[in-house]
Amino acid sequence: MTGSFVHLHNHTEYSMLDGAAKISPMLAEAQRLGMSAIGMTDHGNMFGASEFYNACTEAGIKPIIGVEAYVAPGSRFDSRRVFWGDPAQKGDDVSGSGSYTHLTMIAENAAGLRNLFKLTSLASFEGQLGKWSRMDAELIAEHAGGIIATTGCPPVRCRPGCGSARTGRRWSRPPGGGRSSARTTISWS
């Protein structure tokens, strides 16, 4: 069983107010468990990507780099909040106070890594709302190449009662990418 399991969704100290794992001890634990690879998907940023890549390479572990992105419920330029839970039960809201949902994205190759850097940078410049650097369907569609997206967190536009938060937008990588449609297509409908 050694080497057959890989954690893809890990937050490091670069996940502001959420991650506590320092990269070196995390890699030491991965080595102890016999993992041949490990993922880093910090919240909304790629600040630790270079340190993570270099430390993994030095440790002989394959780095899998991604981000747990903040996705705006509509346009990244729009500051209106969209609440997804029952209004009578404020605790039901799963959307960062109506500001975002999460989408975990992993770089499949160098092009995907470049696209993740572009997405997180543009989210910071264009989609900032409070402390969240948000991207939207339009931005992701422009830079989707080489990225594998997962529904790593439940609030990714798939919860009951989404209502107006469903935009009907779709984006996908060009055909012929060699992956199943479940891994290459992201759909909001």
Coordinates of C-alpha atoms in Angstrom, one line a residue:
M1 CA 0.0 0.0 0.0
T2 CA 3.0 2.3 0.4
G3 CA 2.9 5.1 -2.3
S4 CA -0.6 4.3 -3.4
F5 CA -2.4 7.2 -1.6
V6 CA -1.7 10.9 -2.2
H7 CA -3.3 13.8 -0.4
L8 CA -4.2 16.3 -3.1
H9 CA -6.1 18.9 -1.0
N10 CA -3.7 20.4 1.7
H11 CA -3.5 23.9 3.1
T12 CA -0.2 25.2 4.2
E13 CA 0.7 28.2 6.3
Y14 CA 0.0 30.3 3.1
S15 CA -3.7 29.7 3.5
M16 CA -4.4 32.8 5.5
L17 CA -6.4 32.2 8.7
D18 CA -7.0 28.5 7.7
G19 CA -3.8 26.5 7.2
A20 CA -1.3 25.8 9.9
A21 CA 0.9 23.2 8.2
K22 CA 4.5 24.2 7.5
I23 CA 5.8 22.8 4.2
S24 CA 8.9 20.9 5.6
P25 CA 7.1 19.0 8.3
M26 CA 4.2 18.2 5.9
L27 CA 6.7 16.7 3.5
A28 CA 8.5 14.8 6.3
E29 CA 5.1 13.2 7.2
A30 CA 4.5 12.4 3.5
Q31 CA 7.9 10.6 3.4
R32 CA 7.2 8.8 6.6
L33 CA 3.9 7.5 5.1
G34 CA 5.6 6.5 1.9
M35 CA 3.8 9.0 -0.3
S36 CA 5.4 9.5 -3.7
A37 CA 3.5 12.8 -4.3
I38 CA 1.6 15.4 -2.3
G39 CA -0.7 18.3 -3.2
M40 CA -0.9 21.9 -2.1
T41 CA -4.2 23.8 -2.6
D42 CA -4.0 26.9 -0.5
H43 CA -7.0 29.3 -0.2
G44 CA -7.1 31.9 -3.0
N45 CA -3.3 32.2 -3.6
M46 CA -0.2 30.6 -4.9
F47 CA 2.2 32.3 -2.5
G48 CA 3.8 29.0 -1.4
A49 CA 4.1 27.4 -4.8
S50 CA 7.8 28.0 -5.3
E51 CA 8.8 27.0 -1.8
F52 CA 6.6 23.9 -2.0
Y53 CA 8.0 22.9 -5.5
N54 CA 11.6 23.3 -4.4
A55 CA 11.1 21.4 -1.1
C56 CA 9.2 18.6 -2.8
T57 CA 11.9 18.3 -5.5
E58 CA 14.6 18.2 -2.8
A59 CA 12.7 15.5 -0.8
G60 CA 12.1 13.3 -3.9
I61 CA 8.3 13.8 -3.7
K62 CA 6.3 14.8 -6.8
P63 CA 4.7 18.3 -6.1
I64 CA 1.0 18.6 -7.2
I65 CA 0.3 22.4 -7.2
G66 CA -3.2 23.9 -7.1
V67 CA -5.4 26.4 -5.4
E68 CA -8.7 26.3 -3.6
A69 CA -10.1 29.3 -5.5
Y70 CA -12.7 31.7 -4.3
V71 CA -15.3 31.9 -7.1
A72 CA -17.7 34.9 -7.3
P73 CA -21.4 33.9 -7.5
G74 CA -21.7 36.1 -10.6
S75 CA -19.2 38.6 -12.0
R76 CA -16.0 39.1 -10.1
F77 CA -16.6 42.8 -10.5
D78 CA -20.0 42.6 -8.7
S79 CA -20.0 43.0 -4.9
R80 CA -23.6 41.9 -4.5
R81 CA -23.9 38.9 -2.2
V82 CA -25.8 35.7 -3.1
F83 CA -26.9 33.6 -0.1
W84 CA -27.5 30.0 -0.8
G85 CA -29.1 28.7 2.3
D86 CA -32.6 29.2 3.8
P87 CA -32.8 32.9 4.7
A88 CA -34.5 32.0 8.0
Q89 CA -31.5 29.9 8.9
K90 CA -28.5 32.2 8.5
G91 CA -26.2 29.3 9.6
D92 CA -27.2 27.3 6.4
D93 CA -25.3 29.7 4.2
V94 CA -22.2 28.0 2.8
S95 CA -20.9 30.7 0.6
G96 CA -18.5 32.9 2.5
S97 CA -21.3 35.3 3.6
G98 CA -22.6 35.3 0.1
S99 CA -19.3 36.5 -1.4
Y100 CA -17.9 33.3 -3.0
T101 CA -17.9 29.6 -3.3
H102 CA -14.8 27.3 -3.5
L103 CA -13.4 25.5 -6.5
T104 CA -10.3 23.3 -6.1
M105 CA -8.1 23.5 -9.2
I106 CA -4.9 21.6 -9.8
A107 CA -2.3 22.2 -12.4
E108 CA -2.0 19.2 -14.8
N109 CA 1.1 20.6 -16.5
A110 CA 3.2 23.7 -16.9
A111 CA 0.5 25.5 -18.9
G112 CA -2.0 24.8 -16.1
L113 CA 0.5 26.1 -13.5
R114 CA 0.9 29.3 -15.6
N115 CA -2.9 29.6 -15.8
L116 CA -3.3 29.2 -12.1
F117 CA -0.8 32.0 -11.5
K118 CA -2.8 34.2 -14.0
L119 CA -6.1 33.3 -12.4
T120 CA -5.0 34.0 -8.8
S121 CA -3.3 37.2 -9.8
L122 CA -6.2 38.5 -11.8
A123 CA -8.6 37.5 -9.0
S124 CA -6.6 39.6 -6.7
F125 CA -6.5 42.6 -9.0
E126 CA -10.0 42.5 -10.4
G127 CA -12.2 40.4 -8.0
Q128 CA -11.1 41.5 -4.5
L129 CA -14.1 41.7 -2.1
G130 CA -13.1 42.2 1.5
K131 CA -10.3 39.7 2.1
W132 CA -11.3 37.4 -0.8
S133 CA -9.6 37.4 -4.2
R134 CA -12.4 36.1 -6.3
M135 CA -12.5 34.8 -9.9
D136 CA -15.5 34.1 -12.0
A137 CA -16.7 31.8 -14.8
E138 CA -15.5 34.2 -17.5
L139 CA -12.0 34.4 -16.1
I140 CA -11.7 30.7 -15.5
A141 CA -13.0 30.0 -19.1
E142 CA -10.2 32.2 -20.5
H143 CA -7.5 30.4 -18.5
A144 CA -8.8 26.8 -18.2
G145 CA -6.1 25.0 -20.1
G146 CA -4.1 22.5 -18.2
I147 CA -6.3 22.7 -15.1
I148 CA -8.2 19.9 -13.4
A149 CA -11.1 21.2 -11.4
T150 CA -12.8 19.3 -8.6
T151 CA -15.7 19.9 -6.3
G152 CA -13.5 19.7 -3.3
C153 CA -15.9 21.7 -1.2
P154 CA -19.7 21.3 -1.1
P155 CA -20.7 24.9 -1.9
V156 CA -19.4 24.8 -5.5
R157 CA -22.7 26.0 -7.1
C158 CA -24.3 22.5 -6.6
R159 CA -26.2 23.0 -3.4
P160 CA -30.0 22.9 -3.2
G161 CA -31.5 26.4 -3.3
C162 CA -28.9 28.0 -5.4
G163 CA -31.5 29.9 -7.3
S164 CA -30.1 33.0 -9.0
A165 CA -26.5 31.9 -8.3
R166 CA -26.7 29.4 -11.1
T167 CA -25.5 31.3 -14.1
G168 CA -25.7 28.6 -16.8
R169 CA -22.2 29.4 -17.9
R170 CA -20.0 26.5 -19.1
W171 CA -16.4 26.2 -19.9
S172 CA -14.2 23.4 -20.9
R173 CA -10.8 22.6 -22.3
P174 CA -10.5 22.0 -26.1
P175 CA -11.4 18.4 -27.2
G176 CA -8.7 15.8 -27.5
G177 CA -7.1 16.5 -24.1
G178 CA -7.1 12.7 -23.3
R179 CA -9.1 13.0 -20.1
S180 CA -12.7 12.0 -19.4
S181 CA -15.2 14.8 -19.6
A182 CA -15.7 14.7 -15.8
R183 CA -12.2 16.0 -15.4
T184 CA -12.1 18.5 -18.2
T185 CA -15.4 20.2 -18.0
I186 CA -16.7 22.6 -15.4
S187 CA -20.4 23.3 -15.6
W188 CA -22.5 25.8 -13.7
S189 CA -25.8 24.5 -15.1

